[in-house]
Amino acid sequence: MRDVMFITFAVFAAALFALGQMFGNHRLWAAFHIFLLARVTLLSIKRRRIRTAFVE
């Protein structure tokens, strides 16, 4: 879980700096939405890995 948060923070920081001149002040909200999308994506990957690792 800690590593997933580091990954999503890195995605957030990269989006924040990449969208700087294009969106101006709205870059924070755009980067936040990309952050949430990254968390949902990584959550779905984690659930799939748990299902395959702990098969009954």
Coordinates of C-alpha atoms in Angstrom, one line a residue:
M1 CA 0.0 0.0 0.0
R2 CA 2.9 2.3 0.8
D3 CA 4.5 1.7 -2.6
V4 CA 1.2 2.4 -4.4
M5 CA 0.9 5.7 -2.7
F6 CA 4.5 6.6 -3.7
I7 CA 3.6 5.7 -7.3
T8 CA 0.4 7.8 -7.3
F9 CA 2.2 10.7 -5.7
A10 CA 4.8 10.6 -8.4
V11 CA 2.1 10.5 -11.1
F12 CA 0.4 13.5 -9.3
A13 CA 3.7 15.5 -9.2
A14 CA 4.5 14.7 -12.8
A15 CA 1.0 15.8 -13.9
L16 CA 1.3 18.9 -11.8
F17 CA 4.5 20.0 -13.5
A18 CA 3.5 18.8 -17.0
L19 CA 0.2 20.7 -17.0
G20 CA 1.7 23.9 -15.7
Q21 CA 1.6 26.3 -18.6
M22 CA -1.3 24.6 -20.4
F23 CA -4.0 24.8 -17.8
G24 CA -2.7 27.6 -15.5
N25 CA -4.5 27.6 -12.2
H26 CA -6.7 24.6 -13.2
R27 CA -3.7 22.3 -13.3
L28 CA -4.1 21.4 -9.7
W29 CA -7.6 20.0 -10.3
A30 CA -6.5 18.2 -13.4
A31 CA -3.5 16.7 -11.6
F32 CA -5.8 15.7 -8.7
H33 CA -8.1 13.9 -11.1
I34 CA -5.2 12.1 -12.7
F35 CA -4.1 11.1 -9.2
L36 CA -7.5 9.6 -8.4
L37 CA -7.5 7.8 -11.7
A38 CA -4.1 6.3 -11.0
R39 CA -5.3 5.2 -7.5
V40 CA -8.4 3.4 -9.0
T41 CA -6.3 1.8 -11.7
L42 CA -3.7 0.5 -9.1
L43 CA -6.5 -0.7 -6.9
S44 CA -8.0 -2.8 -9.6
I45 CA -4.5 -4.3 -10.3
K46 CA -4.1 -5.1 -6.6
R47 CA -7.4 -6.8 -6.4
R48 CA -6.6 -9.0 -9.4
R49 CA -3.2 -9.9 -7.9
I50 CA -4.8 -10.9 -4.6
R51 CA -7.4 -13.1 -6.3
T52 CA -4.7 -14.9 -8.2
A53 CA -2.3 -15.3 -5.2
F54 CA -4.8 -16.5 -2.7
V55 CA -6.8 -19.0 -4.6
E56 CA -8.7 -21.5 -2.4

